[in-house]
Amino acid sequence: MEQLKADVVVVGGGPSGFGAAISAAREGARVILVEEDAMLGGSAVDYGVQAFSPGIVCGVNQEIRDILAQKDYTFKHTKSAFNSHWYAYACNLLASRESNLTVLTHTTGIGVLMEGDRVTGVVVQTRGGGDKGFIQRKIQAHVVIDCSGDGDVAVAAGAEFRYGREAKSEFNEPHAPDVADRRVQQCTWMYKSRRIDPNSTYVPDFDYNRDIGFGEYLHWGCQVECEDTTDAEALREAEKKAWEAMLPNFETLERNGFAVVGIAPKLGVRESRRIVGEVIVTENDCNEGRRFPDAITSSSRGLDSWEPDRKKIFYARSAMYDIPYRALVPKRIDGLLVAGRCLSATHIAKSGFRVMVTVSSIGQAAGIAAAQAAATGRMPREIDVARLQARLESPPHNVIWSKHREE
Ligand SMILES: Cc1cc2nc3c(=O)[nH]c(=O)nc-3n(C[C@H](O)[C@H](O)[C@H](O)COP(=O)(O)OP(=O)(O)OC[C@H]3O[C@@H](n4cnc5c(N)ncnc54)[C@H](O)[C@@H]3O)c2cc1C
């Protein structure tokens, strides 16, 4: 099997993985970013999530926005909604400027290399061209960062994880159900529609859609429950339910002079596994505006959970709460960091800060931490967190969040 070597391997090229890879490379590490899709961008591309929710805008997220502001007519108009292809373009452009970064698209992480409880790399599968068919490669690295969204790498390494809702008794969370279960937030298939009859005065009035200008609407197209968002067969069943749920709205749009002009490549999964780290962020941490000494970013986003019983829990917060570095460090497993929507938090807590702007900053913190670990020969749980915090807010990373926390 072909062998590659890097200081840092990032699995998953969504907002968190892209931030991680760019930051690790800028910190001087040799980085390989593995993405199974053809394009970088993760949810912003393959789930058609084409709108930024509020948060502290800085770092790589700001750089992507600067490119969108030059290229994307929707972003110029709305300052928050955008088009997937321009998001992918921005990632591609930024990645191509990093000499320390190798991007392997069309490449899927399928396993981990381990020495005891330490991850030492990943096994990936891709297409070899010519007469090779499928090929597998081993990529050895000092640190692997799992930004797969689902925590697949961490699970392959034997990390502890949570799936579903915690019982109220466990962390005393006000919005937790009385009894724990295996239900997660609902899945939603995003799509866009456009007014094609110039005489139509119709305004789409389904649940959750947004006028993004130029006669176009972005639709949070359905709310379907999936029995297990990490299981291919269960996802297939949810996809069938999603088509059934969306077709009546498609017909309404067409009757009223609209056309459905773009359905996301994949049904959007809001939640799957949460890898248990050295700290688990809870609803009470968010409510109380908890400050952690190892904070790497903050959010003021309240809960935003599309609960399985179709009752959307949403409430705003005004105070900031911190995301601690220890939530990125899986318990017991070394050589591994977890960033993005699979990091260590409860079902309720995660619902607020899972949005792109925040996970991008979290990813950048993971990238700098991994580079620091590689440069010093330490494990991610042993790094100098004060140095990480200082580097995060310094050029070229510019993840400037702490002054916003005090505002
Ligand atoms: C329907 C829906 C609507 C949303 N609406 C908004 C919104 O309006 N605003 C907002 O800010 N956020 C929104 N979000 C949340 C936000 O999009 C995600 O939480 C966030 O993008 C998660 O980023 P991530 O990097 O953790 O994971 P993802 O964006 O999911 O990226 C994971 C990447 O890893 C890749 N990958 C997975 N496994 C492997 C593997 N084994 N090998 C190689 N690559 C792999 C995937 O292909 C993907 O590119 C929404 C989410 C959904 C589902």
Short mmCIF file of C-alpha atoms in Angstrom, two decimals, residues 28-29 34 95 98 119 127 134 141 169 202 211-212 236 268 270 276 339 347 374 386:
data_model
loop_
_atom_site.label_atom_id
_atom_site.label_comp_id
_atom_site.label_asym_id
_atom_site.label_seq_id
_atom_site.Cartn_x
_atom_site.Cartn_y
_atom_site.Cartn_z
CA GLY A 28 4.19 25.73 9.30
CA ALA A 29 2.92 22.14 9.43
CA VAL A 34 -8.84 14.52 2.76
CA ALA A 95 -6.21 26.31 -0.46
CA GLU A 98 -0.94 27.39 0.76
CA VAL A 119 -3.82 7.51 16.35
CA ARG A 127 -9.45 6.09 -7.53
CA PHE A 134 -9.69 1.57 -6.32
CA ALA A 141 0.76 11.97 10.73
CA SER A 169 -31.19 14.13 35.09
CA TYR A 202 -46.80 34.80 -5.30
CA ASP A 211 -36.15 35.66 0.00
CA ILE A 212 -32.56 36.02 -1.25
CA ARG A 236 -31.98 6.22 2.43
CA GLY A 268 -28.89 17.75 5.31
CA ARG A 270 -27.83 18.48 11.46
CA VAL A 276 -16.81 12.68 24.22
CA ALA A 339 -13.62 19.77 15.43
CA HIS A 347 -27.54 17.39 22.10
CA ALA A 374 3.65 18.34 15.72
CA ALA A 386 -2.01 29.91 26.32
#
